Amino acid sequence: MFNSAKFIGGFLGSLLLVTPLLAEPLQYKLGRIATDKEIAGWDISVGPDGSNLPDAKGTVLQGEKLYQTKCAYCHGEFGEAVGRWPVLMGGEESLASMEPVKTVGSYWPYATSVFSYIRRAMPFYNPQTLSDEETYAITAYVFYLNDLVDEEFELNSESIMEIEMPNSTGFYGPDPRPDVQNVACMKNCVTGQGL
Amino acid sequence: MAKTKITELSTEPNSDLDRRSFLRKSLAAGGAVAAASAGATQVLAEVNPANLPPNKPIWSQMLGPGVTQSPYGSPSPHEAHVVRRNIGWLTSSTQSSINFTPLQDLHGIITPNGLHFERHHGGVPSINPNEHRLIIHGMVKYPLMFTMEELMRFPSESHIHFIECPANGGMEWKDAQMESVQFTHGMVSCCEWTGVKVSTLLDEVGVDPKGTWVLAEGADGGAMDRSIPMEKMMDDAMICWAQNGERLRPEQGYPVRLLVPGFEGNMNIKWIRRLKVGTVPWMTREETSKYTDLMEDGTARQFTFVQETNSCITYPSAGQQLSHKGFHEINGLAWSGRGKIKQVDVSVDGGRNWRAAKLQEPVMNKCLTRFRIPWQWNGEKAQLQSRAIDETGYVQPTLVQLRKVRGVNSIYHKNSIYTWEIDTNGGIKNVQLG
């Protein structure tokens, strides 16, 4: 039987669905509002302006002990790396050479990225297990290994913004590509040492 | 030289290269070599004449297993050499590493799910889909959290796109050192991806018009994160739960991943758990320390997202062996992160003369395109090259051209023309022309 109320409801429903240009939020009513607490637990990203840094602190001295037990067996006592694990220091003045060495000290443009990365991805076999205090302390020690701070330094959400990263102006955009222009020559083209 | 390193590697147990070097030795030892299809492991075919005409082959005189003998089927045991391979010396741990799709053994444009190249930063997490959540928050009206079941109720789409690691070919800025197309180009794969458009989800949460960047983050141990321009997210980005008709493989982000067609593979965040809307990029480690292109003067390009036009010949290709003079169909793959492939030219004389290859329809946007061209090999030395042109008119460059602008230390985005040199015995080598 024809049910006009149902029909109108269905008609309005389909109108909503076919007008995506309006971009009305909550069209589909799927999912639920994430609570502040839920978001806070997962939001471990830090902005280059220091936004979302946790309210905690840690010193180079505290970091040294933690680093030597949790990090040094891969990255080396001084960040020089053990075996083929990545180096964490050195490489100054090497970027324009034939053998560039990219490290926190020589390449990374933002101190906040170092904190954010260690917090999410290190130590390699036990990521996301460091407390905020431990992360600040260990990150401070990594900066110390790169001569970016002295041994008295305490890292927190404010002092991290004062660290001067040597390569902070080394990056550029926007993407300049296409930056080469090959020509689709078909006959008797000039080549290198080809046949 | 790294070439020797590959050989050194072959002493490692369980290494695929082990069998490769064994094969090379056995090839070198002489003997009739069948047309080796693989750049790597081709088990020399043993042929029993009792199964050849006029005899009735053994498998015609008995029955094989019935249905559901193998509830989830697998390839013929005779194709056991068609596998992903990694290079031990490239990375310090297989958990932050890369492997390569065996392009030399594939046909058409679709990469089978078990052969899609892998790149992980903290291994493959094993995720219970019932316990996985995607949170979208930041500069949005309604921060929402979705279960998999809820995500999969959104209107969905399917599109065939390639994913390519921007380091594809990156080991060869200075010289040719890889022995087969699997290692020179195998960090590209192509699947049909099914999911919901990111724009649908962003509309659902109500994005603040001031939001211009979106952070995407994985649930892996490494929480891989990249900043992606809002424009791309509202254009063709997708949150995908299926590939080639089935749910994602764990290596490809099960239960759910991001797809940003044509952009750097690294940005297609797997195991995605979070999208955060903001006004500036977060400057994550993967867009500063890595995935930036170091130029000769020591400065680096940042946010070079697009995978530019690229191509490679997969047959005949380095590591293979031409068994006979006469007819060979040269074929290969071309792709562009800027759109469709318009034309692919092939040279057999090191780039002096070119002929346009035939493109297999349908030619799709940001998708692998198979090209083919007939060729008669006269037994003389030949240098095979392919050169792709995309719909924007961009012509795939030579390595000389790229080096002139970028030097040799940028690692990423090396999309240059490759040369496979065929010697008079039919052996094929990866070479670089000066």
XYZ file of C-alpha atoms in Angstrom, chain B residues 123-430:
308
model
C 56.831 -3.779 10.885
C 53.307 -5.013 10.097
C 50.989 -4.517 13.083
C 48.463 -7.258 13.717
C 45.236 -5.362 14.261
C 41.898 -6.711 15.422
C 39.449 -4.823 13.184
C 36.851 -4.720 15.971
C 39.311 -2.772 18.073
C 40.448 -0.386 15.370
C 39.134 3.194 15.295
C 39.542 6.161 12.981
C 39.317 9.552 14.689
C 38.898 12.749 12.667
C 39.512 15.876 14.734
C 41.334 19.198 14.895
C 39.707 22.111 13.095
C 36.359 20.396 12.604
C 32.868 21.056 13.877
C 32.251 17.520 15.096
C 35.291 15.399 16.010
C 34.083 11.941 15.096
C 35.265 8.421 15.829
C 34.375 5.528 13.538
C 34.424 1.775 13.904
C 35.262 -0.266 10.799
C 31.639 -1.271 10.496
C 30.581 2.401 10.502
C 33.240 3.418 7.995
C 32.176 0.689 5.622
C 28.579 1.940 5.656
C 29.580 5.182 3.919
C 29.037 5.460 0.152
C 32.008 3.756 -1.470
C 33.952 3.855 -4.725
C 36.544 1.669 -6.436
C 39.478 2.982 -8.445
C 42.562 1.393 -9.952
C 45.688 3.335 -8.991
C 49.393 2.702 -8.668
C 51.294 3.310 -5.466
C 54.993 4.057 -5.878
C 57.661 4.647 -3.259
C 59.445 7.895 -4.139
C 62.739 6.033 -3.560
C 61.968 3.714 -6.506
C 65.209 3.668 -8.534
C 66.851 5.813 -5.856
C 69.838 3.491 -5.462
C 71.025 4.319 -8.974
C 71.615 8.076 -9.011
C 75.361 7.439 -9.221
C 75.600 4.222 -11.187
C 73.731 1.123 -12.301
C 73.951 -1.525 -9.613
C 70.682 -3.453 -9.657
C 70.495 -6.659 -11.627
C 66.837 -6.799 -12.554
C 63.736 -4.687 -13.081
C 62.398 -6.082 -9.812
C 65.049 -4.055 -7.979
C 65.242 -1.030 -10.300
C 61.459 -0.414 -10.492
C 59.714 -2.895 -8.167
C 58.653 -0.278 -5.621
C 55.581 0.368 -7.751
C 52.411 -1.708 -7.616
C 48.862 -1.226 -8.875
C 45.571 -2.414 -7.420
C 41.876 -1.698 -7.461
C 41.187 0.097 -4.196
C 37.746 0.315 -2.570
C 36.734 2.730 0.130
C 35.085 6.029 0.970
C 36.286 9.344 -0.378
C 38.069 11.399 2.273
C 35.973 14.392 1.148
C 32.829 12.523 2.247
C 34.304 11.999 5.719
C 35.584 15.574 5.982
C 32.158 16.873 4.984
C 30.617 14.652 7.633
C 32.746 16.198 10.416
C 32.352 19.744 9.052
C 35.821 21.127 8.294
C 36.675 24.687 9.324
C 37.267 26.581 6.057
C 40.592 27.766 7.502
C 41.845 24.180 7.667
C 44.383 23.742 4.847
C 46.424 20.719 5.943
C 45.500 17.290 7.251
C 47.769 15.084 9.326
C 47.334 11.357 8.640
C 48.720 8.895 11.180
C 48.971 5.102 11.335
C 48.322 2.737 14.227
C 51.603 0.899 13.665
C 54.509 0.919 16.109
C 56.046 3.963 14.539
C 52.746 5.843 14.167
C 53.877 6.905 10.693
C 52.550 10.390 10.025
C 52.468 12.782 7.068
C 50.891 16.190 6.428
C 48.727 16.300 3.311
C 47.257 19.418 1.659
C 43.498 19.779 2.157
C 43.133 20.301 -1.583
C 44.367 16.762 -2.262
C 42.223 15.323 0.507
C 39.103 16.960 -0.982
C 40.053 15.893 -4.498
C 40.646 12.154 -4.944
C 41.980 10.825 -1.616
C 40.248 7.733 -0.241
C 40.060 5.774 2.996
C 40.253 2.191 1.708
C 39.391 -1.146 3.225
C 39.710 -3.378 0.163
C 42.208 -4.103 -2.588
C 41.559 -6.167 -5.711
C 38.225 -7.364 -4.409
C 39.206 -8.541 -0.939
C 39.928 -6.804 2.348
C 43.359 -5.186 2.555
C 46.317 -7.409 3.248
C 47.972 -6.716 6.629
C 51.068 -5.501 4.748
C 48.869 -2.983 2.940
C 47.248 -1.504 6.017
C 44.539 -3.899 7.237
C 41.945 -2.983 8.295
C 42.067 0.455 6.649
C 44.511 2.740 4.819
C 44.729 6.110 3.155
C 45.127 6.388 -0.614
C 46.407 9.637 -2.160
C 46.541 8.729 -5.864
C 49.707 9.790 -7.682
C 51.426 11.104 -4.549
C 54.479 9.610 -2.803
C 53.820 6.079 -1.556
C 54.858 7.126 1.939
C 51.833 9.437 2.180
C 49.344 6.594 1.657
C 49.266 5.988 5.423
C 48.528 2.364 6.279
C 46.622 1.150 9.373
C 45.250 4.703 9.533
C 43.858 5.689 12.909
C 43.744 9.479 12.850
C 43.156 12.506 10.622
C 43.764 15.919 12.190
C 42.861 19.156 10.417
C 45.132 22.172 10.869
C 46.555 25.239 9.148
C 50.229 24.323 8.670
C 52.129 21.087 8.020
C 53.333 19.325 11.161
C 56.893 18.919 9.826
C 56.977 15.254 10.773
C 60.189 13.262 10.547
C 58.937 11.673 7.300
C 58.649 15.095 5.643
C 61.879 16.612 6.986
C 64.608 14.070 7.783
C 63.233 11.724 5.097
C 61.297 12.189 1.856
C 62.965 15.525 1.157
C 65.211 15.916 -1.881
C 68.764 17.086 -1.149
C 70.191 19.195 -3.958
C 73.854 19.672 -4.872
C 74.139 22.976 -3.000
C 73.060 21.347 0.278
C 69.524 22.777 0.342
C 66.581 20.415 0.106
C 63.237 20.444 -1.645
C 60.346 19.735 0.681
C 56.807 18.525 -0.092
C 57.566 17.118 -3.547
C 54.421 15.048 -3.538
C 53.790 13.987 -7.137
C 55.306 10.838 -8.609
C 56.335 12.087 -12.039
C 55.977 10.120 -15.274
C 57.995 6.920 -15.310
C 58.246 3.692 -17.312
C 60.227 0.493 -17.612
C 60.478 -2.402 -20.024
C 59.652 -5.619 -18.185
C 60.405 -7.962 -21.116
C 63.121 -8.276 -22.214
C 64.706 -6.844 -19.086
C 67.933 -6.996 -17.092
C 68.750 -10.414 -15.670
C 66.728 -12.249 -18.318
C 68.154 -14.204 -21.209
C 66.954 -14.066 -24.815
C 66.868 -17.654 -26.027
C 66.522 -17.075 -29.741
C 66.874 -14.569 -32.515
C 63.730 -13.389 -34.239
C 60.420 -12.205 -32.865
C 60.079 -10.803 -29.367
C 57.262 -8.622 -28.103
C 58.848 -5.874 -26.035
C 56.481 -4.865 -23.260
C 56.476 -2.876 -20.080
C 54.714 -0.451 -17.782
C 54.269 3.313 -17.735
C 52.614 5.556 -15.148
C 52.209 9.168 -14.099
C 51.097 10.782 -10.855
C 49.759 13.688 -12.901
C 47.168 11.742 -14.876
C 46.980 9.415 -17.841
C 49.782 8.102 -20.023
C 49.500 9.540 -23.514
C 52.323 7.791 -25.335
C 55.238 5.440 -24.759
C 58.161 5.324 -27.180
C 60.620 2.456 -27.354
C 64.196 2.510 -28.632
C 66.372 -0.531 -29.314
C 69.495 1.484 -30.153
C 70.159 3.338 -26.917
C 67.849 6.270 -27.630
C 68.906 7.179 -31.147
C 65.670 6.136 -32.864
C 62.249 5.615 -31.313
C 58.952 3.964 -32.243
C 55.611 4.522 -30.503
C 54.387 1.451 -28.623
C 50.784 0.292 -28.474
C 49.022 1.123 -25.202
C 46.692 -1.480 -23.704
C 43.217 -0.053 -23.111
C 41.775 1.080 -20.838
C 44.392 3.726 -20.116
C 43.467 5.100 -16.695
C 44.287 8.054 -14.494
C 47.282 7.590 -12.138
C 47.328 3.936 -13.063
C 49.860 1.528 -14.558
C 49.555 1.316 -18.344
C 50.889 -1.706 -20.223
C 52.671 -0.957 -23.495
C 53.757 -3.426 -26.161
C 55.723 -3.271 -29.383
C 56.873 -6.053 -31.728
C 60.613 -6.495 -32.309
C 62.843 -8.748 -34.360
C 66.141 -9.402 -32.584
C 68.874 -9.946 -35.159
C 71.343 -11.309 -32.635
C 73.364 -8.128 -32.448
C 74.006 -5.955 -29.429
C 70.959 -3.838 -28.589
C 70.072 -1.178 -26.012
C 66.401 -1.148 -25.052
C 64.811 1.987 -23.608
C 61.263 3.181 -22.942
C 60.183 6.820 -22.684
C 56.725 7.733 -21.402
C 54.768 10.926 -22.059
C 51.748 11.792 -19.933
C 48.636 13.784 -20.760
C 50.226 17.016 -19.519
C 52.862 16.627 -22.270
C 55.658 15.899 -19.785
C 58.319 13.653 -21.333
C 60.148 11.180 -19.071
C 63.685 12.573 -18.719
C 67.122 11.039 -19.109
C 69.321 10.520 -16.067
C 71.792 13.051 -17.467
C 69.048 15.683 -17.498
C 67.957 14.885 -13.927
C 71.510 14.888 -12.568
C 72.212 18.246 -14.170
C 69.435 19.892 -12.154
C 69.449 17.813 -8.965
C 72.894 16.295 -8.529
C 73.140 12.681 -7.317
C 72.218 12.850 -3.636
C 68.493 13.506 -3.658
C 67.583 9.777 -3.302
C 63.926 10.347 -4.166
C 62.020 10.955 -7.405
C 64.408 9.414 -9.900
C 62.110 8.738 -12.865
C 64.743 8.569 -15.596
C 64.794 6.459 -18.755
C 66.487 3.087 -18.197
C 68.669 1.092 -20.579
C 68.708 -2.719 -20.827
C 71.735 -3.784 -22.854
C 71.437 -7.079 -24.733
C 74.716 -8.748 -25.677
C 75.213 -11.030 -28.679
C 74.546 -14.108 -26.484
C 71.177 -12.750 -25.417
C 72.321 -11.816 -21.911
C 70.712 -8.617 -20.606
C 72.289 -6.036 -18.309
C 71.185 -2.820 -16.619
